[in-house]
Coordinates of C-alpha atoms in Angstrom, one line a residue:
X1 CA -35.9 -14.7 -28.5
X2 CA -34.5 -14.8 -24.9
X3 CA -31.2 -16.3 -23.9
X4 CA -32.8 -19.5 -22.5
X5 CA -34.3 -20.3 -25.8
X6 CA -31.1 -19.6 -27.6
X7 CA -29.2 -21.9 -25.3
X8 CA -31.8 -24.7 -25.6
X9 CA -31.7 -24.5 -29.4
X10 CA -27.9 -24.6 -29.7
X11 CA -27.7 -27.5 -27.3
X12 CA -30.5 -29.6 -29.0
X13 CA -29.0 -33.0 -29.9
X14 CA -31.1 -33.1 -33.1
X15 CA -29.2 -30.1 -34.5
X16 CA -26.1 -31.6 -36.0
X17 CA -24.4 -28.4 -37.2
X18 CA -24.0 -24.8 -36.2
X19 CA -25.5 -23.7 -39.6
X20 CA -28.6 -25.7 -39.0
X21 CA -29.0 -24.2 -35.6
X22 CA -28.8 -20.7 -37.0
X23 CA -31.4 -21.6 -39.6
X24 CA -33.8 -22.7 -36.9
X25 CA -33.3 -19.4 -35.3
X26 CA -34.1 -17.6 -38.6
X27 CA -30.6 -16.3 -39.1
X28 CA -29.4 -16.4 -42.7
X29 CA -26.1 -15.6 -44.3
X30 CA -26.4 -11.9 -43.7
X31 CA -27.3 -12.5 -40.1
X32 CA -24.4 -14.8 -39.6
X33 CA -22.1 -12.1 -40.9
X34 CA -23.6 -9.6 -38.5
X35 CA -23.2 -12.1 -35.6
X36 CA -19.5 -12.5 -36.5
X37 CA -19.0 -8.7 -36.6
X38 CA -20.8 -8.4 -33.2
X39 CA -18.8 -11.2 -31.7
X40 CA -15.5 -9.7 -33.0
X41 CA -16.4 -6.3 -31.6
X42 CA -17.4 -7.7 -28.3
X43 CA -14.2 -9.7 -28.0
X44 CA -12.1 -6.7 -28.9
X45 CA -13.9 -4.6 -26.2
X46 CA -13.5 -7.4 -23.6
X47 CA -9.8 -7.6 -24.5
X48 CA -9.5 -3.9 -24.2
X49 CA -11.3 -3.9 -20.8
X50 CA -9.1 -6.7 -19.5
X51 CA -6.0 -4.9 -20.7
X52 CA -7.1 -1.7 -18.9
X53 CA -8.0 -3.5 -15.7
X54 CA -4.6 -5.4 -15.6
X55 CA -2.7 -2.1 -16.3
X56 CA -4.6 -0.4 -13.5
X57 CA -3.9 -3.3 -11.0
X58 CA -0.2 -3.1 -12.0
X59 CA 0.0 0.6 -11.4
X60 CA -1.6 0.3 -8.0
X61 CA 0.8 -2.5 -7.0
X62 CA 3.8 -0.5 -8.3
X63 CA 2.8 2.4 -6.1
X64 CA 2.3 0.1 -3.1
X65 CA 5.8 -1.2 -3.7
X66 CA 7.3 2.2 -3.0
X67 CA 5.6 2.3 0.3
X68 CA 6.8 -1.1 1.2
X69 CA 10.4 -0.2 0.3
X70 CA 10.1 2.7 2.7
X71 CA 8.7 0.7 5.6
X72 CA 11.0 -2.3 5.0
X73 CA 14.1 -0.1 5.0
X74 CA 13.1 1.8 8.1
X75 CA 12.4 -1.3 10.2
X76 CA 15.4 -3.3 8.8
X77 CA 17.9 -0.5 9.5
X78 CA 16.4 -0.1 13.0
X79 CA 17.0 -3.7 14.0
X80 CA 20.0 -4.7 12.0
X81 CA 21.9 -1.5 11.1
X82 CA 21.8 -2.4 7.4
X83 CA 19.3 -2.3 4.6
X84 CA 17.1 -4.8 2.9
X85 CA 19.5 -5.6 0.1
X86 CA 21.8 -7.2 2.7
X87 CA 18.8 -9.4 3.6
X88 CA 18.5 -10.7 0.0
X89 CA 15.6 -8.4 -1.0
X90 CA 15.7 -7.1 -4.6
X91 CA 15.5 -3.3 -5.2
X92 CA 16.2 -3.0 -8.9
X93 CA 13.7 -2.3 -11.6
X94 CA 11.9 0.4 -13.5
X95 CA 12.2 4.1 -12.8
X96 CA 14.9 6.1 -11.1
X97 CA 16.8 3.9 -8.5
X98 CA 18.3 5.5 -5.5
X99 CA 20.0 4.9 -2.2
X100 CA 18.7 5.1 1.3
X101 CA 20.0 8.3 3.0
X102 CA 20.5 7.4 6.7
X103 CA 22.8 8.2 9.6
X104 CA 25.8 6.0 10.3
X105 CA 25.0 3.0 12.5
X106 CA 21.2 3.5 12.8
X107 CA 20.6 0.3 14.7
X108 CA 18.4 1.1 17.7
X109 CA 19.6 0.2 21.2
X110 CA 16.2 -0.9 22.5
X111 CA 15.8 -0.6 26.2
X112 CA 13.1 -3.3 26.5
X113 CA 12.9 -6.7 24.9
X114 CA 9.2 -6.3 23.9
X115 CA 9.8 -3.4 21.6
X116 CA 12.8 -5.1 20.2
X117 CA 10.8 -8.2 19.4
X118 CA 8.0 -6.1 17.8
X119 CA 10.5 -4.3 15.6
X120 CA 12.1 -7.6 14.4
X121 CA 8.8 -9.2 13.6
X122 CA 7.5 -6.2 11.7
X123 CA 10.8 -5.8 9.8
X124 CA 10.6 -9.4 8.6
X125 CA 7.0 -8.8 7.5
X126 CA 7.8 -5.7 5.6
X127 CA 10.7 -7.3 3.8
X128 CA 8.3 -10.1 2.8
X129 CA 5.9 -7.5 1.5
X130 CA 8.5 -6.2 -0.8
X131 CA 9.3 -9.7 -2.0
X132 CA 5.6 -10.5 -2.4
X133 CA 4.8 -7.4 -4.5
X134 CA 7.8 -7.9 -6.7
X135 CA 6.9 -11.5 -7.4
X136 CA 3.2 -10.6 -8.0
X137 CA 4.2 -7.9 -10.5
X138 CA 6.4 -10.3 -12.3
X139 CA 3.7 -12.9 -12.5
X140 CA 1.5 -10.2 -14.2
X141 CA 4.2 -9.6 -16.8
X142 CA 5.5 -6.4 -15.3
X143 CA 8.9 -5.3 -14.2
X144 CA 8.8 -4.1 -10.6
X145 CA 9.7 -0.5 -10.0
X146 CA 13.1 0.2 -8.5
X147 CA 13.5 1.4 -5.0
X148 CA 13.6 5.2 -5.3
X149 CA 15.8 7.4 -3.2
X150 CA 14.6 7.2 0.4
X151 CA 15.5 9.9 3.0
X152 CA 15.6 8.5 6.5
X153 CA 17.9 11.2 7.7
X154 CA 17.0 14.9 7.1
X155 CA 13.3 14.1 6.5
X156 CA 12.7 13.4 10.2
X157 CA 13.8 16.9 11.1
X158 CA 11.5 18.5 8.6
X159 CA 8.6 16.3 9.8
X160 CA 9.3 17.3 13.5
X161 CA 9.3 20.9 12.6
X162 CA 6.1 20.6 10.5
X163 CA 4.4 18.8 13.4
X164 CA 5.7 21.2 16.0
X165 CA 7.4 18.4 17.9
X166 CA 10.8 20.2 17.9
X167 CA 13.7 21.3 15.6
X168 CA 15.1 17.8 15.3
X169 CA 14.0 14.2 15.6
X170 CA 16.0 11.0 15.5
X171 CA 13.8 7.8 15.3
X172 CA 16.9 5.7 15.7
X173 CA 18.0 7.3 19.0
X174 CA 16.1 4.9 21.3
X175 CA 13.1 2.6 21.5
X176 CA 10.5 5.3 22.2
X177 CA 11.6 7.5 19.2
X178 CA 11.5 4.3 17.1
X179 CA 7.9 3.8 18.0
X180 CA 7.0 7.3 17.1
X181 CA 8.7 7.0 13.8
X182 CA 6.8 3.8 13.1
X183 CA 3.6 5.6 14.0
X184 CA 4.2 7.9 11.1
X185 CA 4.1 5.0 8.6
X186 CA 1.7 2.4 9.8
X187 CA -1.6 4.2 9.7
X188 CA -0.8 5.6 6.3
X189 CA -0.2 2.1 4.9
X190 CA -3.5 0.9 6.3
X191 CA -5.5 3.8 4.7
X192 CA -3.6 3.4 1.4
X193 CA -4.6 -0.2 1.0
X194 CA -8.2 0.5 2.0
X195 CA -8.3 3.3 -0.6
X196 CA -6.9 1.0 -3.3
X197 CA -9.2 -2.0 -2.7
X198 CA -12.2 -0.7 -4.8
X199 CA -9.9 0.0 -7.7
X200 CA -8.5 -3.5 -8.1
X201 CA -10.0 -5.9 -10.6
X202 CA -8.0 -9.2 -10.4
X203 CA -9.4 -11.3 -7.6
X204 CA -6.0 -12.8 -6.8
X205 CA -4.5 -9.3 -6.6
X206 CA -7.4 -8.1 -4.5
X207 CA -6.9 -11.1 -2.1
X208 CA -3.2 -10.3 -1.8
X209 CA -4.0 -6.6 -1.1
X210 CA -6.4 -7.6 1.6
X211 CA -3.7 -9.7 3.2
X212 CA -1.3 -6.8 3.1
X213 CA -3.9 -4.5 4.6
X214 CA -4.6 -6.9 7.4
X215 CA -0.9 -7.2 8.3
X216 CA -0.4 -3.5 8.2
X217 CA -3.4 -3.1 10.5
X218 CA -2.0 -5.5 13.0
X219 CA 1.3 -3.6 12.8
X220 CA -0.5 -0.3 13.4
X221 CA -2.4 -1.6 16.4
X222 CA 0.8 -3.0 17.8
X223 CA 2.6 0.3 17.5
X224 CA -0.3 2.3 18.9
X225 CA -0.6 0.0 21.9
X226 CA 3.1 0.1 22.5
X227 CA 3.0 3.9 22.6
X228 CA 0.1 3.9 25.0
X229 CA 2.0 1.6 27.2
X230 CA 4.6 4.3 27.6
X231 CA 2.0 6.1 29.8
X232 CA 3.5 9.5 29.0
X233 CA 1.8 12.8 28.4
X234 CA 4.6 13.8 26.1
X235 CA 4.3 10.6 24.0
X236 CA 0.6 11.0 23.6
X237 CA 1.1 14.7 22.7
X238 CA 3.7 13.8 20.1
X239 CA 1.5 11.1 18.5
X240 CA -1.4 13.6 18.4
X241 CA 0.8 16.2 16.7
X242 CA 1.8 13.6 14.1
X243 CA -1.8 12.7 13.5
X244 CA -2.8 16.3 13.2
X245 CA 0.0 16.8 10.6
X246 CA -1.2 13.9 8.5
X247 CA -4.8 15.2 8.7
X248 CA -3.6 18.7 7.6
X249 CA -1.6 17.3 4.7
X250 CA -4.2 14.8 3.3
X251 CA -7.0 17.3 2.8
X252 CA -10.1 18.8 4.4
X253 CA -11.6 15.5 5.8
X254 CA -10.9 14.5 9.4
X255 CA -9.7 11.0 8.7
X256 CA -6.8 10.6 11.2
X257 CA -6.8 10.0 14.9
X258 CA -4.2 10.0 17.6
X259 CA -3.8 7.3 20.3
X260 CA -6.0 9.2 22.7
X261 CA -9.5 10.3 21.5
X262 CA -12.0 12.2 23.6
X263 CA -10.0 11.2 26.7
X264 CA -10.1 7.5 25.9
X265 CA -7.5 5.1 24.5
X266 CA -7.8 4.8 20.7
X267 CA -6.1 1.6 19.4
X268 CA -8.1 1.5 16.1
X269 CA -8.8 4.7 14.3
X270 CA -12.1 4.3 12.5
X271 CA -14.9 6.3 10.9
X272 CA -18.5 6.4 12.4
X273 CA -19.2 3.0 10.9
X274 CA -16.2 1.4 12.6
X275 CA -14.3 1.1 9.4
X276 CA -10.6 2.1 8.9
X277 CA -10.2 5.3 6.9
X278 CA -9.3 5.2 3.2
X279 CA -6.8 7.5 1.4
X280 CA -6.2 8.1 -2.3
X281 CA -2.8 7.9 -3.9
X282 CA -2.7 11.7 -3.9
X283 CA -3.5 11.9 -0.2
X284 CA -0.8 9.4 0.6
X285 CA 1.7 11.3 -1.4
X286 CA 0.8 14.5 0.3
X287 CA 1.8 12.9 3.6
X288 CA 4.9 11.2 2.4
X289 CA 6.1 14.3 0.5
X290 CA 5.2 16.6 3.5
X291 CA 3.3 19.0 1.1
X292 CA -0.1 18.9 -0.6
X293 CA 0.2 18.6 -4.4
X294 CA 3.9 18.0 -4.4
X295 CA 5.6 15.6 -6.8
X296 CA 8.7 14.9 -4.5
X297 CA 10.0 15.7 -1.1
X298 CA 9.9 14.3 2.4
X299 CA 10.8 10.7 2.6
X300 CA 11.1 10.5 -1.2
X301 CA 13.2 13.5 -2.2
X302 CA 13.2 12.6 -5.9
X303 CA 9.6 11.2 -5.9
X304 CA 8.3 7.7 -6.1
X305 CA 8.6 5.4 -9.1
X306 CA 5.2 4.6 -10.8
X307 CA 6.4 2.3 -13.5
X308 CA 4.3 1.0 -16.3

């Protein structure tokens, strides 16, 4: 019997009881017991699947929250001189909490109003991302992970040396350095959300992640355009070296591009299909830890918080 016949039989107005319907289908007491067992098993499996899917969505959001803490702290310190807690953003939760390691008075003295405005707008967006992810996790019954220790001081020198930019680098020294520091983060955020999208199950969560990806992509294009506007060979060279380092850290695939590609401006780094690149959690961590396979280091000296 196909599903259409089954539906018609159970909805027939002349069948007054469920038992009568089952008799019309030729199902006796033994068959009824079997159906109950099958139904119970199916429901249990569905419950298990839903539980797994929800847990996976939560783990992905928890990981993303670490990245948003990093970006929000960087931009907020750059434009205000203080961290996101002073802006009313929560940072407590699961895992190992930590401070932000940063130089005294990191507020950037921007030498042009445009870059200053970009920085303030992005800082606000990134703080809202932290707030949004924390609220979403709570709505799913999870406690957000705490902000882990974030190194925005010594990490930059290590990155500059690894990228062959120089022995030291201070992204808070001026507007140009700030843009190069932002360039390190933004493309990684875009690729991280693209990589996570196929792993999400809840449509509301996926919709939120798509919104986050879109915003990060706008930010990345903004930063890349601002760097191109500097019209400096040294700037383009530094961006290319940062891109090369990310490519080296995330694996064998060539899935990173500088702001100049084949002699042409390159605002949007894409694959041959015109799609932004995707990175796995492991690839993202390789970049943020400054070492393939590492479990801590770089911007997160004690590692990120994964939560449960």
